[in-house]
Short mmCIF file of C-alpha atoms and ligand atoms in Angstrom, two decimals:
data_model
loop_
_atom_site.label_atom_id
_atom_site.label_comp_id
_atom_site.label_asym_id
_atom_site.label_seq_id
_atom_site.Cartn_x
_atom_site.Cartn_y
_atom_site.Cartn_z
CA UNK A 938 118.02 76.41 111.58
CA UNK A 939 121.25 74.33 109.96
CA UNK A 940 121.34 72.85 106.87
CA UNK A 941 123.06 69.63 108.69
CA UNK A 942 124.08 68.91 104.81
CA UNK A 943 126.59 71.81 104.99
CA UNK A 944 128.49 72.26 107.83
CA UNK A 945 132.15 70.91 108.72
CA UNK A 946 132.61 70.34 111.91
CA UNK A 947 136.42 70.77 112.97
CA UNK A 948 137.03 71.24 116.63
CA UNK A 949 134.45 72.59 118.42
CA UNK A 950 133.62 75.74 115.60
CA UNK A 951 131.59 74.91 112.65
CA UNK A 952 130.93 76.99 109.16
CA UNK A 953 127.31 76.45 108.70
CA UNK A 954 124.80 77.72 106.44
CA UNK A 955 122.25 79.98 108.28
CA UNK A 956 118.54 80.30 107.11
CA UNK A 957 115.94 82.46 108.24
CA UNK A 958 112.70 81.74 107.26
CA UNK A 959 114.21 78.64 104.34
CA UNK A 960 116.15 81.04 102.57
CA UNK A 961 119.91 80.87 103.28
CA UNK A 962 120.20 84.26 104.69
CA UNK A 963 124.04 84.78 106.32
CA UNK A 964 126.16 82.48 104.39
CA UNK A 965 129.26 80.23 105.92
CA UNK A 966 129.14 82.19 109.75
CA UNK A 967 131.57 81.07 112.49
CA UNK A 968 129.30 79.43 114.92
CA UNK A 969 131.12 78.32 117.92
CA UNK A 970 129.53 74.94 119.92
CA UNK A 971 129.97 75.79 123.87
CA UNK A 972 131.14 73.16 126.17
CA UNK A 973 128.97 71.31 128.96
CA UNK A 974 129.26 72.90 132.09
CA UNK A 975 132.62 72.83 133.99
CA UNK A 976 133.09 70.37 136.92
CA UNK A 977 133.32 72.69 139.81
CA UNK A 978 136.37 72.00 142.64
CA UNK A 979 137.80 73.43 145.52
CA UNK A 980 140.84 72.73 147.92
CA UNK A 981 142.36 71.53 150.54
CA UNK A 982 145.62 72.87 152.17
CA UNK A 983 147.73 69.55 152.57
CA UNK A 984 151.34 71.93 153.18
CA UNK A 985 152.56 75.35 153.42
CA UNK A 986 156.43 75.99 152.49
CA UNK A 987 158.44 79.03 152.02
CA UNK A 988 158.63 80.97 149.17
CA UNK A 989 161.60 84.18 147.82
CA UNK A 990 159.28 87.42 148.24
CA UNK A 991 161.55 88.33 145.68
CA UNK A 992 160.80 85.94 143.17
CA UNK A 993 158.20 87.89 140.33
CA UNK A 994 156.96 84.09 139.81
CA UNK A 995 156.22 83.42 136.17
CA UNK A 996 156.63 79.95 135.66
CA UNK A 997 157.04 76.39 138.35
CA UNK A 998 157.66 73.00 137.30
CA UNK A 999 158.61 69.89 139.79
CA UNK A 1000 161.40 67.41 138.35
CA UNK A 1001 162.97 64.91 140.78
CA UNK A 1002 162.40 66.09 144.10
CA UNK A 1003 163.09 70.10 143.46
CA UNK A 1004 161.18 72.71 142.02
CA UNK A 1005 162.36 74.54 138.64
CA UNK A 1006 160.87 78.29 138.86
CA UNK A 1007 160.94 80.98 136.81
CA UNK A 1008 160.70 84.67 137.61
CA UNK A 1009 159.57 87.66 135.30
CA UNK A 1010 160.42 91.79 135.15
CA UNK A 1011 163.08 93.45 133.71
CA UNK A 1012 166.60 93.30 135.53
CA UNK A 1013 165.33 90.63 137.90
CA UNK A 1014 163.60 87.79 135.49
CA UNK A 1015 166.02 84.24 136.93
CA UNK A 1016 165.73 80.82 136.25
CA UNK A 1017 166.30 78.94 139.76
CA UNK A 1018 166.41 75.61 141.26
CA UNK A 1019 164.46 75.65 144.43
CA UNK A 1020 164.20 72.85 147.50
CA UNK A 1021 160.89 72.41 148.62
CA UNK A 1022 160.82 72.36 151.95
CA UNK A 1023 162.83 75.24 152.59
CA UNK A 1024 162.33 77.71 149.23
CA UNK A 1025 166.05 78.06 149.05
CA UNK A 1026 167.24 78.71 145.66
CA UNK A 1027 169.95 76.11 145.12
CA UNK A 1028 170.81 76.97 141.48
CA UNK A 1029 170.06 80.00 139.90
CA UNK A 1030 170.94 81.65 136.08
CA UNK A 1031 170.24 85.22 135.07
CA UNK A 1032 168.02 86.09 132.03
CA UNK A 1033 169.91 89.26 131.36
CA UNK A 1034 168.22 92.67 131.79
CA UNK A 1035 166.74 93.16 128.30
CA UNK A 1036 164.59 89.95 129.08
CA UNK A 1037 161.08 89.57 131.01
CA UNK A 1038 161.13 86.39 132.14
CA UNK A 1039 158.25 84.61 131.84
CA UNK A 1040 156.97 80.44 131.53
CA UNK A 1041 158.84 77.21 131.89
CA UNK A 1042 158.82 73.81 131.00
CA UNK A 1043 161.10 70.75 131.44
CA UNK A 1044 161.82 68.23 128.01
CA UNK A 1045 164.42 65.57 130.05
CA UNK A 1046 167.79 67.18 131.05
CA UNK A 1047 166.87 70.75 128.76
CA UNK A 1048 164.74 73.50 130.51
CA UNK A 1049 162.69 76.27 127.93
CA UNK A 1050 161.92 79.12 129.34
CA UNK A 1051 159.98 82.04 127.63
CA UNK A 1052 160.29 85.72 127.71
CA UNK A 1053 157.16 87.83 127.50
CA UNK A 1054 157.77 90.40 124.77
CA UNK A 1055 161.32 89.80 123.47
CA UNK A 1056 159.95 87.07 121.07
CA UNK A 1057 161.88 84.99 122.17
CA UNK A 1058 162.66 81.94 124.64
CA UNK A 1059 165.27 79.96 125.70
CA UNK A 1060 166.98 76.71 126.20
CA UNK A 1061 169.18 75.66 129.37
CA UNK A 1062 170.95 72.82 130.49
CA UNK A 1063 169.29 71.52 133.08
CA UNK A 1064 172.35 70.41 134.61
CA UNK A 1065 174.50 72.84 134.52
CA UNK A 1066 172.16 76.07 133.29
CA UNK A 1067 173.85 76.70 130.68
CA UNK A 1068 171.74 78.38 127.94
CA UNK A 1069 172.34 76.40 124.87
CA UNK A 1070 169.96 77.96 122.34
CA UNK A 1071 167.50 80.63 121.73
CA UNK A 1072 164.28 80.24 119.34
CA UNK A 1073 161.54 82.92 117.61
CA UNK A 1074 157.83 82.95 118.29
CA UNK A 1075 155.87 82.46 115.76
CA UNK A 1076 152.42 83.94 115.49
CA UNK A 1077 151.91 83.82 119.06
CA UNK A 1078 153.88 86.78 119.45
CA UNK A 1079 153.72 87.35 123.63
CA UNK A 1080 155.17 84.24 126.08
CA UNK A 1081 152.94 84.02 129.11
CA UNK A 1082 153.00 80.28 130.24
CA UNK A 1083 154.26 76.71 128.91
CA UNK A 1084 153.73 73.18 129.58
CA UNK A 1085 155.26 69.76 127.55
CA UNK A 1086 152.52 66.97 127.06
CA UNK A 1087 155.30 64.65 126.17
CA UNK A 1088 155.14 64.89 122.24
CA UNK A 1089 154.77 69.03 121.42
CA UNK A 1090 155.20 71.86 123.92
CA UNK A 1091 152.06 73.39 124.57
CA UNK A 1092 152.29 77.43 124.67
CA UNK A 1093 149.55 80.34 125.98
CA UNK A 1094 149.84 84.17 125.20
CA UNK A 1095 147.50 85.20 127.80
CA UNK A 1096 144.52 85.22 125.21
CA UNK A 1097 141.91 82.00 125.46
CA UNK A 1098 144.36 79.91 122.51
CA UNK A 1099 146.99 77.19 123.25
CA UNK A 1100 149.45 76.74 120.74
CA UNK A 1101 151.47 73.78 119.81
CA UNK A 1102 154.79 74.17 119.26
CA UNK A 1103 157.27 71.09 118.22
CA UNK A 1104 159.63 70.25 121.11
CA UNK A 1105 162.88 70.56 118.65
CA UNK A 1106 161.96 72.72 115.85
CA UNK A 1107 159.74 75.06 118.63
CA UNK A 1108 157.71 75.89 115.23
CA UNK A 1109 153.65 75.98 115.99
CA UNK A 1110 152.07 72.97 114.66
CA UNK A 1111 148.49 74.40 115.37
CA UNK A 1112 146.33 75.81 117.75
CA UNK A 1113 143.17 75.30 119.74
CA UNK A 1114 140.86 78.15 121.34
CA UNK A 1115 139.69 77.94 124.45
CA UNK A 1116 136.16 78.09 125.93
CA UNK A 1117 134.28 77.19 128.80
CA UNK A 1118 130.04 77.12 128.60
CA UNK A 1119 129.89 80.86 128.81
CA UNK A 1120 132.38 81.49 126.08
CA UNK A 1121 136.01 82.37 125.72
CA UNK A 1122 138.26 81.82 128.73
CA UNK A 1123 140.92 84.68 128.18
CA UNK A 1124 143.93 85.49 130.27
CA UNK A 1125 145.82 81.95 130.27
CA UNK A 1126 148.75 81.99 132.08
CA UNK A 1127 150.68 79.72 133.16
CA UNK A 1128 150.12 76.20 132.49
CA UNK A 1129 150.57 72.10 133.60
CA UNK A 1130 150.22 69.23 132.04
CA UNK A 1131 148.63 66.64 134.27
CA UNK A 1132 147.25 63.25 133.30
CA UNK A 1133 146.06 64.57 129.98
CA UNK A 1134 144.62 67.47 130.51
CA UNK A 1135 146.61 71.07 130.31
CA UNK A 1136 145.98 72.87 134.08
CA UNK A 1137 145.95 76.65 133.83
CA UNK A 1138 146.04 79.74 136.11
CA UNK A 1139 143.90 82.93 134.78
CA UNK A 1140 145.56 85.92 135.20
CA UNK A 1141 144.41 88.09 138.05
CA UNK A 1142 142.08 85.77 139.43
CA UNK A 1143 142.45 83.01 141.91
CA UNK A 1144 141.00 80.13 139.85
CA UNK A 1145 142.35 77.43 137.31
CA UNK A 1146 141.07 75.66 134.56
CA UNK A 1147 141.39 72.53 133.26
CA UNK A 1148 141.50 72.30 129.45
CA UNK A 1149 140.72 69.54 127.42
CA UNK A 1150 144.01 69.76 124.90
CA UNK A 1151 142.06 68.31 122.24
CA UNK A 1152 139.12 70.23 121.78
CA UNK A 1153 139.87 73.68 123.86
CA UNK A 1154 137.10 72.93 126.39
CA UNK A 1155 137.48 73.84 130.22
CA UNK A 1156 135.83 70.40 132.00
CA UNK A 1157 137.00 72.04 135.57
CA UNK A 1158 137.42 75.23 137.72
CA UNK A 1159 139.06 75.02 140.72
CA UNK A 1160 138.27 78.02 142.83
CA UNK A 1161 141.86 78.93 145.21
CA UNK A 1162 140.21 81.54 146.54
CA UNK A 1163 140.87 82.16 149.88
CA UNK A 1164 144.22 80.27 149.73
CA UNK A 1165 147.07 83.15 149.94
CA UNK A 1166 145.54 85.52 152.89
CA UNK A 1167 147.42 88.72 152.13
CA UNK A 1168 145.44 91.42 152.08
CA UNK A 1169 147.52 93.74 150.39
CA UNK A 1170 148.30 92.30 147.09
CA UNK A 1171 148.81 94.54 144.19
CA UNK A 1172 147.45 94.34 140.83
CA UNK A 1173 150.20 93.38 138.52
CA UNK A 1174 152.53 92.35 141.25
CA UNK A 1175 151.07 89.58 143.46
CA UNK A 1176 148.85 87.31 141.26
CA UNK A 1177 148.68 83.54 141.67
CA UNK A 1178 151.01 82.24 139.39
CA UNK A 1179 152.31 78.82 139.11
CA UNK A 1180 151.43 75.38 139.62
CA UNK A 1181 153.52 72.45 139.55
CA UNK A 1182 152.91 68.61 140.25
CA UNK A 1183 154.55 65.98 141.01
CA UNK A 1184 154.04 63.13 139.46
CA UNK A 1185 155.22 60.08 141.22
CA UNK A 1186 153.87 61.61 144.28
CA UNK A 1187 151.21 63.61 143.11
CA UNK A 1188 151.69 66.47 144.68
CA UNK A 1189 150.29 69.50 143.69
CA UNK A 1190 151.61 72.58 144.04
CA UNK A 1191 150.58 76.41 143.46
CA UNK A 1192 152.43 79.95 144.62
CA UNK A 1193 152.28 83.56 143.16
CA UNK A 1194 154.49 86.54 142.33
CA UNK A 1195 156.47 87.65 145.41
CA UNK A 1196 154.05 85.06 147.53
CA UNK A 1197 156.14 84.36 150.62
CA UNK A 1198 154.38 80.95 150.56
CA UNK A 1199 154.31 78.12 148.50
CA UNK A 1200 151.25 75.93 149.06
CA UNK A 1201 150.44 72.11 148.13
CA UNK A 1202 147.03 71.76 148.07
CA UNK A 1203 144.68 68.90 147.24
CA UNK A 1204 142.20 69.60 144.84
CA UNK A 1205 138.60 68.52 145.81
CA UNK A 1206 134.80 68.37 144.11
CA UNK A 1207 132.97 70.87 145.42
N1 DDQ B 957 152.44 88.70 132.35
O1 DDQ B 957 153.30 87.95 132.99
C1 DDQ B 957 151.11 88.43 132.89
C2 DDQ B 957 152.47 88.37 130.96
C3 DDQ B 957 152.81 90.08 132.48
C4 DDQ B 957 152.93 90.60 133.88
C5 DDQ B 957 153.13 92.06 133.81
C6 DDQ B 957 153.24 92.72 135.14
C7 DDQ B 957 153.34 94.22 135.00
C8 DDQ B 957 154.69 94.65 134.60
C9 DDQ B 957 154.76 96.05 134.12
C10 DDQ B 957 156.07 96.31 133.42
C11 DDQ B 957 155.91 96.89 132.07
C12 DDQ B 957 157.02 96.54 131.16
CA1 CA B 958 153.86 74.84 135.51
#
């Protein structure tokens, strides 16, 4: 029972005025407004490629005709330049040993790449991979995946919140929790920006949402299950993990840590 008089309505949560029987009973509780029910989608398998078992994939972006990848533990966390077709690393620069490596994004010819704990991340050239600058987290204190909507960087920490971090300054501007119609969506990892809507893989499952940027809610799920058949993947050392698309050709593509494929699927209602 709301007092509609009272409540401010400000993404998705609203402080309202509860009443039990007409007397206001808990005042100004967090009430959180679930999302409709998710679009549900599957895929098809359009291409399989090679992919580095070596590679601890953390982060994958596709820019003019190569993949950009990122790869995560201590002593082997890389960023790399990586031809489709043939998963050969092309380019490659080394994090250093005190960094775990973690998501990736592309802002024009600069490449920022996170680390998971060091509170930090990184800019390269993406030329030349030259790192040219290193920034602080802010209250998102752990890197897990990154994506660039074209105005502010878009940053998860492997709870259900997105942060939004300015492309220059890399200070948040904000935030947005996440939430699908059974409640929070934890675990977001790493991320892609397609056609307006932020695509994300949850860690240690073989699914990925699709958030709505603007008001936190997942409007898809897109079950890969059944995609990588390796029966002996490890916990914490052969999740899915990445997805890239290409844009002009619109081409999307998804691999995991130490996957030895690289798959571009096509993603279909179920
Ligand atoms: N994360 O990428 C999902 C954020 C972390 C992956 C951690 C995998 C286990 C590594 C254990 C090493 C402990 C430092
Ligand atoms: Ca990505």
């Amino acid at each position: 029972n709301l007092d509609s008089k009272s409540y401010a309505l400000g993404n998705r949560s609203l402080t309202a005025k509860l009443y039990a029987n007409g007397k206001e009973n808990i005042a100004y509780s967090n009430i959180v407004i679930l999302p409709e029910a998710a679009t549900q989608y599957s895929f098809e398998l359009v291409n399989e490629f090679p992919h580095d078992t070596s590679a601890f994939t953390q982060g994958l972006e596709f820019s003019n005709g190569f993949l950009y990848e990122t790869t995560g533990q201590k002593g082997e966390s890389t960023l790399r330049k990586v031809e489709v077709n043939t998963g050969k690393v092309v380019q490659k620069a080394d994090l250093g040993d005190e960094y775990f490596g973690e998501g990736m994004t592309i802002i024009g010819d600069k490449i920022i790449v996170l680390t998971w704990r060091e509170n930090v991340g990184f800019v390269f050239n993406k030329a030349t991979f030259a790192k040219e600058q290193t920034f602080e987290y802010q209250n998102s204190k752990e890197g897990w995946g990154i994506c660039y909507d074209g105005t502010r960087l878009i940053k998860s920490d492997g709870s259900n919140k997105l942060y939004f971090l300015d492309p220059i300054t890399f200070k948040e501007t904000g935030s947005i929790a996440v939430f699908d119609e059974n409640g929070e969506v934890d675990s977001i990892n790493e991320l892609e920006f397609i056609d307006g809507k932020v695509y994300a893989n949850i860690y240690q499952k073989d699914v990925l949402v699709i958030i709505n940027p603007e008001n936190g809610a997942v409007e898809g799920n897109i079950n890969l299950v059944g995609l990588y058949k390796n029966p002996k993947r490890l916990a914490h050392e052969n999740e899915l993990n990445g997805i890239a698309y290409d844009h002009k050709d619109k081409r999307f593509f998804v691999t995991g840590k130490r996957w030895n494929k690289l798959f571009e699927i096509k993603v279909v209602k179920r």
